[in-house]
mmCIF file of C-alpha atoms and ligand atoms in Angstrom:
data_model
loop_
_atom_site.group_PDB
_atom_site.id
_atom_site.type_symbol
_atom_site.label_atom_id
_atom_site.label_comp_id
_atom_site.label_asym_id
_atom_site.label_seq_id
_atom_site.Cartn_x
_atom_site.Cartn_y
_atom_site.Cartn_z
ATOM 1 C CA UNK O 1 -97.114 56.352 31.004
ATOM 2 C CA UNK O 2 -95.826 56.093 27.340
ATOM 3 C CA UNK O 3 -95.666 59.068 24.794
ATOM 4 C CA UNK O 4 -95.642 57.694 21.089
ATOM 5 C CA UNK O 5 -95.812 58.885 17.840
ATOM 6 C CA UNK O 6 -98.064 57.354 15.609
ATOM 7 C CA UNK O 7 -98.230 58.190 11.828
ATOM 8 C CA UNK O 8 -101.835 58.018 10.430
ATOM 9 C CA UNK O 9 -105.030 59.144 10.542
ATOM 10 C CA UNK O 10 -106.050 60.039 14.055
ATOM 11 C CA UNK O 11 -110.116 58.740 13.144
ATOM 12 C CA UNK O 12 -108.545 55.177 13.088
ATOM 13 C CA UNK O 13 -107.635 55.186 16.405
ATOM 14 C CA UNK O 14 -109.023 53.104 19.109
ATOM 15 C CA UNK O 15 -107.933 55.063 22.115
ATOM 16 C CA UNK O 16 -110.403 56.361 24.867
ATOM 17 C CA UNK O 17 -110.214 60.417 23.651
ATOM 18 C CA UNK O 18 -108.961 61.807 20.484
ATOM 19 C CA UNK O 19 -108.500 65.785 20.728
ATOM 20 C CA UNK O 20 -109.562 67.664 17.681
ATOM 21 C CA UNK O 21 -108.494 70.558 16.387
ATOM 22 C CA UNK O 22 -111.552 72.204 16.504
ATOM 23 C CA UNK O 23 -112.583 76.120 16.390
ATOM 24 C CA UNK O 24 -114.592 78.593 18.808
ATOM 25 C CA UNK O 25 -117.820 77.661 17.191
ATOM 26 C CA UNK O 26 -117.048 73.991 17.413
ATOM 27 C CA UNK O 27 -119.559 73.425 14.915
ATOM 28 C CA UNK O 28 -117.434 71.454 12.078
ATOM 29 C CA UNK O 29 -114.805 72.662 9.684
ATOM 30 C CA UNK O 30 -112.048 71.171 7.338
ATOM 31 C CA UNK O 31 -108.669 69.474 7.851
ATOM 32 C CA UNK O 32 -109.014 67.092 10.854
ATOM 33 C CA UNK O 33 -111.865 68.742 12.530
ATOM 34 C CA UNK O 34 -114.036 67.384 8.930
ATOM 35 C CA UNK O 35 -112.183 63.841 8.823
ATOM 36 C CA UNK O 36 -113.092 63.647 12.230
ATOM 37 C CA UNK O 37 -117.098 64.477 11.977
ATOM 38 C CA UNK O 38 -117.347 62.740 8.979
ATOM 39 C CA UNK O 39 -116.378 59.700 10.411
ATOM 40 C CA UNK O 40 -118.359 60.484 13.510
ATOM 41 C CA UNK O 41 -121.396 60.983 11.878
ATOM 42 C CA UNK O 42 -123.822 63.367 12.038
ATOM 43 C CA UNK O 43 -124.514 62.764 15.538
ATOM 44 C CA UNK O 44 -121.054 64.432 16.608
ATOM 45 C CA UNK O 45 -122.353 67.819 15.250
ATOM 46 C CA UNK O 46 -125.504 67.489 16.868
ATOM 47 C CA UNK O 47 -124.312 66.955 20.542
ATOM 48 C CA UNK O 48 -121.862 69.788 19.732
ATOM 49 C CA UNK O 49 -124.982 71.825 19.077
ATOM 50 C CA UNK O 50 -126.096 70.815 22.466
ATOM 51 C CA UNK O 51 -123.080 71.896 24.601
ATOM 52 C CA UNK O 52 -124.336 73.896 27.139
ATOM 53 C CA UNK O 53 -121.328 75.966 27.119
ATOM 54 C CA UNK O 54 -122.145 76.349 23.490
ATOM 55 C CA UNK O 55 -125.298 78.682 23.765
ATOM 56 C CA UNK O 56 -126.361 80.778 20.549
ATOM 57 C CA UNK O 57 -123.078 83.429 20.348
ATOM 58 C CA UNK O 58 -121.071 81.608 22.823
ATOM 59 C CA UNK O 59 -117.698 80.517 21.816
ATOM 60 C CA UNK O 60 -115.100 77.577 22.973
ATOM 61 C CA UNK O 61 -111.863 80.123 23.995
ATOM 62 C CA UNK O 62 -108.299 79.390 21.932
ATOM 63 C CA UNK O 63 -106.530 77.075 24.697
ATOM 64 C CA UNK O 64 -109.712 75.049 26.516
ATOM 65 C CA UNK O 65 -111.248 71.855 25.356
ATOM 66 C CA UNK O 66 -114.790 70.638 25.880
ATOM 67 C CA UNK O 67 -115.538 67.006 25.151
ATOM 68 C CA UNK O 68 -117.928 64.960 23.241
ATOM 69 C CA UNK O 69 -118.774 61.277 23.005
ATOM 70 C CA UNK O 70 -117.225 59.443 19.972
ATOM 71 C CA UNK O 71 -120.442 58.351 18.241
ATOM 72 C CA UNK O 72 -119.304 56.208 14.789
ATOM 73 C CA UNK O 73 -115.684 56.509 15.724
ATOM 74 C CA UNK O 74 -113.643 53.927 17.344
ATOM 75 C CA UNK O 75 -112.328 56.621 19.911
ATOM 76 C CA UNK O 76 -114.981 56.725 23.025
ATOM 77 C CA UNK O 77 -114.752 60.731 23.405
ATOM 78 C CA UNK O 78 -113.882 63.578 21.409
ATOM 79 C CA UNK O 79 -111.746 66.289 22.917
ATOM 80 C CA UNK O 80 -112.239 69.903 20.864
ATOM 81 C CA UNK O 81 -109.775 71.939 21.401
ATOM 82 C CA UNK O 82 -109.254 75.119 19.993
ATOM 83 C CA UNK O 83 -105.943 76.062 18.874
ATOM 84 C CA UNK O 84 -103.945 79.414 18.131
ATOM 85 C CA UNK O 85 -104.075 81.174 14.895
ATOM 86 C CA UNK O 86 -100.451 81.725 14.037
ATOM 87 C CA UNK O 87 -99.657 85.552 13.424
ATOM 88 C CA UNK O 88 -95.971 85.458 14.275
ATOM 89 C CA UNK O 89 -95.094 84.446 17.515
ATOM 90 C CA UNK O 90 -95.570 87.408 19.615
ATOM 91 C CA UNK O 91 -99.319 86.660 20.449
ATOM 92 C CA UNK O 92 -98.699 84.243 22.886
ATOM 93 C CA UNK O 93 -98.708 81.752 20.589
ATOM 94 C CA UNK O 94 -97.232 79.115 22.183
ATOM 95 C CA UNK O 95 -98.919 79.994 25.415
ATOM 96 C CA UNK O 96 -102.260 78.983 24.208
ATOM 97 C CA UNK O 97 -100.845 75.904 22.227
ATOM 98 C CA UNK O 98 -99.359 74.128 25.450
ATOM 99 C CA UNK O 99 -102.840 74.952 27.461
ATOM 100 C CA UNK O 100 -104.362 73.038 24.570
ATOM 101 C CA UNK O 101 -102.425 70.032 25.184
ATOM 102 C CA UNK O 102 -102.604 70.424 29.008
ATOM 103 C CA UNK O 103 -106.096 71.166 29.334
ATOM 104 C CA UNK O 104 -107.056 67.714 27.292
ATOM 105 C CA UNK O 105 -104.842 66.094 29.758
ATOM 106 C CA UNK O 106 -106.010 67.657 32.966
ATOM 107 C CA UNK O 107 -109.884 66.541 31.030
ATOM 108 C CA UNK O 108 -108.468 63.039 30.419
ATOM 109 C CA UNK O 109 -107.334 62.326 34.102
ATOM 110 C CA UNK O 110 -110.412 63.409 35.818
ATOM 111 C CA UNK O 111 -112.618 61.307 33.636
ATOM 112 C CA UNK O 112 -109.753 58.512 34.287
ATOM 113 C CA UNK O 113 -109.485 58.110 30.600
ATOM 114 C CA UNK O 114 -106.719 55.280 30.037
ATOM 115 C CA UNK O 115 -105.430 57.071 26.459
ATOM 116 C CA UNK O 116 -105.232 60.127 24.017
ATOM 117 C CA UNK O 117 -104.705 60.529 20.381
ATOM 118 C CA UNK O 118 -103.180 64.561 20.065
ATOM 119 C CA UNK O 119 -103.343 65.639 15.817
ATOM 120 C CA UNK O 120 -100.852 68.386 15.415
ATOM 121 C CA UNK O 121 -102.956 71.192 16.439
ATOM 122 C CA UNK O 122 -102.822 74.191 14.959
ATOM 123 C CA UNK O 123 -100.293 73.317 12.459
ATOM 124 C CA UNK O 124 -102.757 73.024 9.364
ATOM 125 C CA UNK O 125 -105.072 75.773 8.216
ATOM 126 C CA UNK O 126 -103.750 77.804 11.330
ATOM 127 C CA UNK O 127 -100.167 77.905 10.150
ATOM 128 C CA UNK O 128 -98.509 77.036 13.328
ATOM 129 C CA UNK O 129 -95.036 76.083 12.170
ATOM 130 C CA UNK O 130 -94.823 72.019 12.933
ATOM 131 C CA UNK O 131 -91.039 72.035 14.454
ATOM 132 C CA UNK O 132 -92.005 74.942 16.827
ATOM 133 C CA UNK O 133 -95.863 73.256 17.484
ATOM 134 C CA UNK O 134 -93.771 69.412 18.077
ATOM 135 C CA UNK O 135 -91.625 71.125 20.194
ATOM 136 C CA UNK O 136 -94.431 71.996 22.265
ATOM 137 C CA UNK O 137 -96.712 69.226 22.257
ATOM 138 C CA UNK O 138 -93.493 66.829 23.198
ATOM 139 C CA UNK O 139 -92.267 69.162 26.127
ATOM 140 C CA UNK O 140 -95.798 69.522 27.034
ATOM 141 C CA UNK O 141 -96.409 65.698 27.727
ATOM 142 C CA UNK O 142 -93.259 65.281 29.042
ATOM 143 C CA UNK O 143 -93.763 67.665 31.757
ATOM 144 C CA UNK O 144 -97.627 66.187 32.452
ATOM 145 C CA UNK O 145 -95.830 62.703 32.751
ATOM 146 C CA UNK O 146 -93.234 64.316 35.558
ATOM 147 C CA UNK O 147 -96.495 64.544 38.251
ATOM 148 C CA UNK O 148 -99.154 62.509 36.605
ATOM 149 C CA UNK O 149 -100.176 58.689 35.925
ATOM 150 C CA UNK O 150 -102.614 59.294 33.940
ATOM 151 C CA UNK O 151 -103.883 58.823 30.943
ATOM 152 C CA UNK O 152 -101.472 55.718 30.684
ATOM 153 C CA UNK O 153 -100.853 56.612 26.854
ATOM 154 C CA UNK O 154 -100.432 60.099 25.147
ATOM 155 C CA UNK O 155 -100.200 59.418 21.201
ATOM 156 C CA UNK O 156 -99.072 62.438 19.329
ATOM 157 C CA UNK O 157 -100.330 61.452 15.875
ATOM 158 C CA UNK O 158 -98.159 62.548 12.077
ATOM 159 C CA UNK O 159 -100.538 62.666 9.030
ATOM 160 C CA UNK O 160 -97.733 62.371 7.052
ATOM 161 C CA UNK O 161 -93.866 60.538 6.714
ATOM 162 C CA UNK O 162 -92.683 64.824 7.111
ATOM 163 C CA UNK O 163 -94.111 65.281 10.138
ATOM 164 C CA UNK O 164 -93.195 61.777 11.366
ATOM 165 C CA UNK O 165 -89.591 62.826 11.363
ATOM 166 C CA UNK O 166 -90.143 66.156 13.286
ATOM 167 C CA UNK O 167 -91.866 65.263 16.058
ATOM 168 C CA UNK O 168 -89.184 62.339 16.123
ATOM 169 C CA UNK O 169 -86.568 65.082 16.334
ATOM 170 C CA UNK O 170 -88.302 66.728 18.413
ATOM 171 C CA UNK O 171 -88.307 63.334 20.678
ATOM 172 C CA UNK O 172 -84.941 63.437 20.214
ATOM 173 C CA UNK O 173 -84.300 67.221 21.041
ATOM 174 C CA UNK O 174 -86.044 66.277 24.622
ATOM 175 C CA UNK O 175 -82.930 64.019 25.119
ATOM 176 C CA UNK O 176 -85.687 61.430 26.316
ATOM 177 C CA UNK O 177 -84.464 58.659 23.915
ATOM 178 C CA UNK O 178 -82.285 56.486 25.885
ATOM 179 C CA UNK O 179 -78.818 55.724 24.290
ATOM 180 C CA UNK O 180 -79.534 52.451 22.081
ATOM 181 C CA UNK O 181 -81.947 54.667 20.815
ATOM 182 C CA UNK O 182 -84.953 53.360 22.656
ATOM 183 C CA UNK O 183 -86.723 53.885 25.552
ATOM 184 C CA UNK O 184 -88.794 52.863 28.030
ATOM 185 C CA UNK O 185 -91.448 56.087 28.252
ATOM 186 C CA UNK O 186 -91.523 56.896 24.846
ATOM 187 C CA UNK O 187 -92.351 54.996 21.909
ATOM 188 C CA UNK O 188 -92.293 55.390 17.692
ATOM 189 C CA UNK O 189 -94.808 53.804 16.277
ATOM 190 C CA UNK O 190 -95.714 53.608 12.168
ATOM 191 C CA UNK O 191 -99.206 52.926 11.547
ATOM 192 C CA UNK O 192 -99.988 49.486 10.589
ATOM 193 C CA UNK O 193 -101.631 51.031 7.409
ATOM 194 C CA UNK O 194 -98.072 52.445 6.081
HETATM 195 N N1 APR J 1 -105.526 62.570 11.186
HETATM 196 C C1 APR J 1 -104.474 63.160 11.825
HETATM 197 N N2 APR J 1 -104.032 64.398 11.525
HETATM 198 C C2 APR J 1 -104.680 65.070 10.533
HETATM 199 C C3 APR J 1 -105.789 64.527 9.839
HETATM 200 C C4 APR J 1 -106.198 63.221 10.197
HETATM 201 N N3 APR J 1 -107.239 62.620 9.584
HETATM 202 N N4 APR J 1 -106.206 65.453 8.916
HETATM 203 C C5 APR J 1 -105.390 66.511 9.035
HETATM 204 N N5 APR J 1 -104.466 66.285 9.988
HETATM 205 C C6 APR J 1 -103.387 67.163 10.439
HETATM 206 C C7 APR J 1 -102.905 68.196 9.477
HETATM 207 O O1 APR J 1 -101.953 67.621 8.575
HETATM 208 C C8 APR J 1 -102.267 69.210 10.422
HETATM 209 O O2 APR J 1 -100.923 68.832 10.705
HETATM 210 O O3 APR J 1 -103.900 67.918 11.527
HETATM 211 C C9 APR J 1 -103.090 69.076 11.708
HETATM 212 C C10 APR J 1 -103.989 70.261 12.019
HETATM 213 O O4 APR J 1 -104.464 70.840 10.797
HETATM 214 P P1 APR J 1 -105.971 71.414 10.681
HETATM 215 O O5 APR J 1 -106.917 70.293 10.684
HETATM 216 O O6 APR J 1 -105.982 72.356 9.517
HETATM 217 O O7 APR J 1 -106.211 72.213 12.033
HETATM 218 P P2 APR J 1 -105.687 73.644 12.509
HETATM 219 O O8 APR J 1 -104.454 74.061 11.804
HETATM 220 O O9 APR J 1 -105.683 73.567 14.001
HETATM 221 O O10 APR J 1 -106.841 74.635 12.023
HETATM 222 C C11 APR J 1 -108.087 74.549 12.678
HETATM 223 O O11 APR J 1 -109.254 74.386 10.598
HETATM 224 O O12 APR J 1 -110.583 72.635 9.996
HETATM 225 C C12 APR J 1 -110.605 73.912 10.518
HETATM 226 O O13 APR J 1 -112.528 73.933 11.949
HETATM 227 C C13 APR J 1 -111.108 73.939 11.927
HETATM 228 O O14 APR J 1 -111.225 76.319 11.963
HETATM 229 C C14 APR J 1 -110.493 75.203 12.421
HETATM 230 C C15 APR J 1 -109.111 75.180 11.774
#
């Protein structure tokens, strides 16, 4: 199983599940969640509306995912995950971050999916400070690999060259880099666009 990071946009991805960070209505919004329908199409909001968890009123909880297919994206499924508001780190915060990253996982290996894209959720119009938030998605995937196989790869995706270099550090903070600086489970990848 390989964890990478991968600096671009996450709608470019062919992978078999790319998580978005979604909200309780799961019904569209800015920031990824719009990059992500708009390249979907409009069929991505539509099945949304269909969820039968979603019923009129009901809500996707902070921390759980429910998936979609991909429709016009490359990626075969969309995971939405909703992510924590930020307030200031004393409403279990992180907590509901790490389910989000476990719960797609957990999703990912029962429907045998061979690889997820992760954005940096909550770290946009949520405010989730990005070293704290790569702290947590890196530990997060690096405790999944401990007892899992699968998915075979776990991209953690960097919009930009900034957040490239923190969840490097945070890579590097892990202490899973090998000494020349490589390694075998996890991988650094620039997009092919930059
Ligand atoms: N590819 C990869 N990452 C992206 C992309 C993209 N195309 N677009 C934005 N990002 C990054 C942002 O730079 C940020 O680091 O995704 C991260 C998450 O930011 P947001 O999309 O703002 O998500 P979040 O902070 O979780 O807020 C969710 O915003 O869009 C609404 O409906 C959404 O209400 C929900 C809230």
């Amino acid at each position: 199983m390989s964890i990478e990071i991968w600096h671009g946009d996450i709608t470019e991805l062919d992978v078999d599940a790319i998580v978005n960070a979604a909200n309780e209505t799961l019904l569209g919004g800015g920031g990824v969640d719009g990059a992500i329908h708009r390249a979907a199409g409009p069929g991505l909001l539509a099945e949304c509306c269909q969820l039968p968890e979603l019923r009129p009123g009901v809500r996707c909880p902070t921390g759980e995912v429910r998936a979609t297919g991909g429709h016009a994206l490359p990626a075969r499924h969309v995971f939405h995950t909703v992510g924590p508001v930020w307030r200031d780190g004393r409403h279990d915060e992180a907590a509901l971050l790490a389910n989000c990253y476990w719960q797609s996982l957990r999703l990912a290996e029962r429907m045998e999916l061979q690889s997820i894209a992760f954005p940096a959720i909550s770290c946009g119009v949520y405010g989730y400070p990005l070293h704290q938030a790569a702290d947590i998605a890196v530990t997060e995937t690096l405790t999944w690999r401990k007892s899992h196989t699968r998915p075979l790869r776990i991209i953690l995706v960097a919009y930009n060259a900034a957040a490239f270099k923190i969840y490097q550090q945070a890579l590097n903070r892990s202490g899973q880099i090998d000494s020349s600086g490589g390694s075998s489970a996890l991988m650094q990848g620039l997009a092919a666009a930059t």
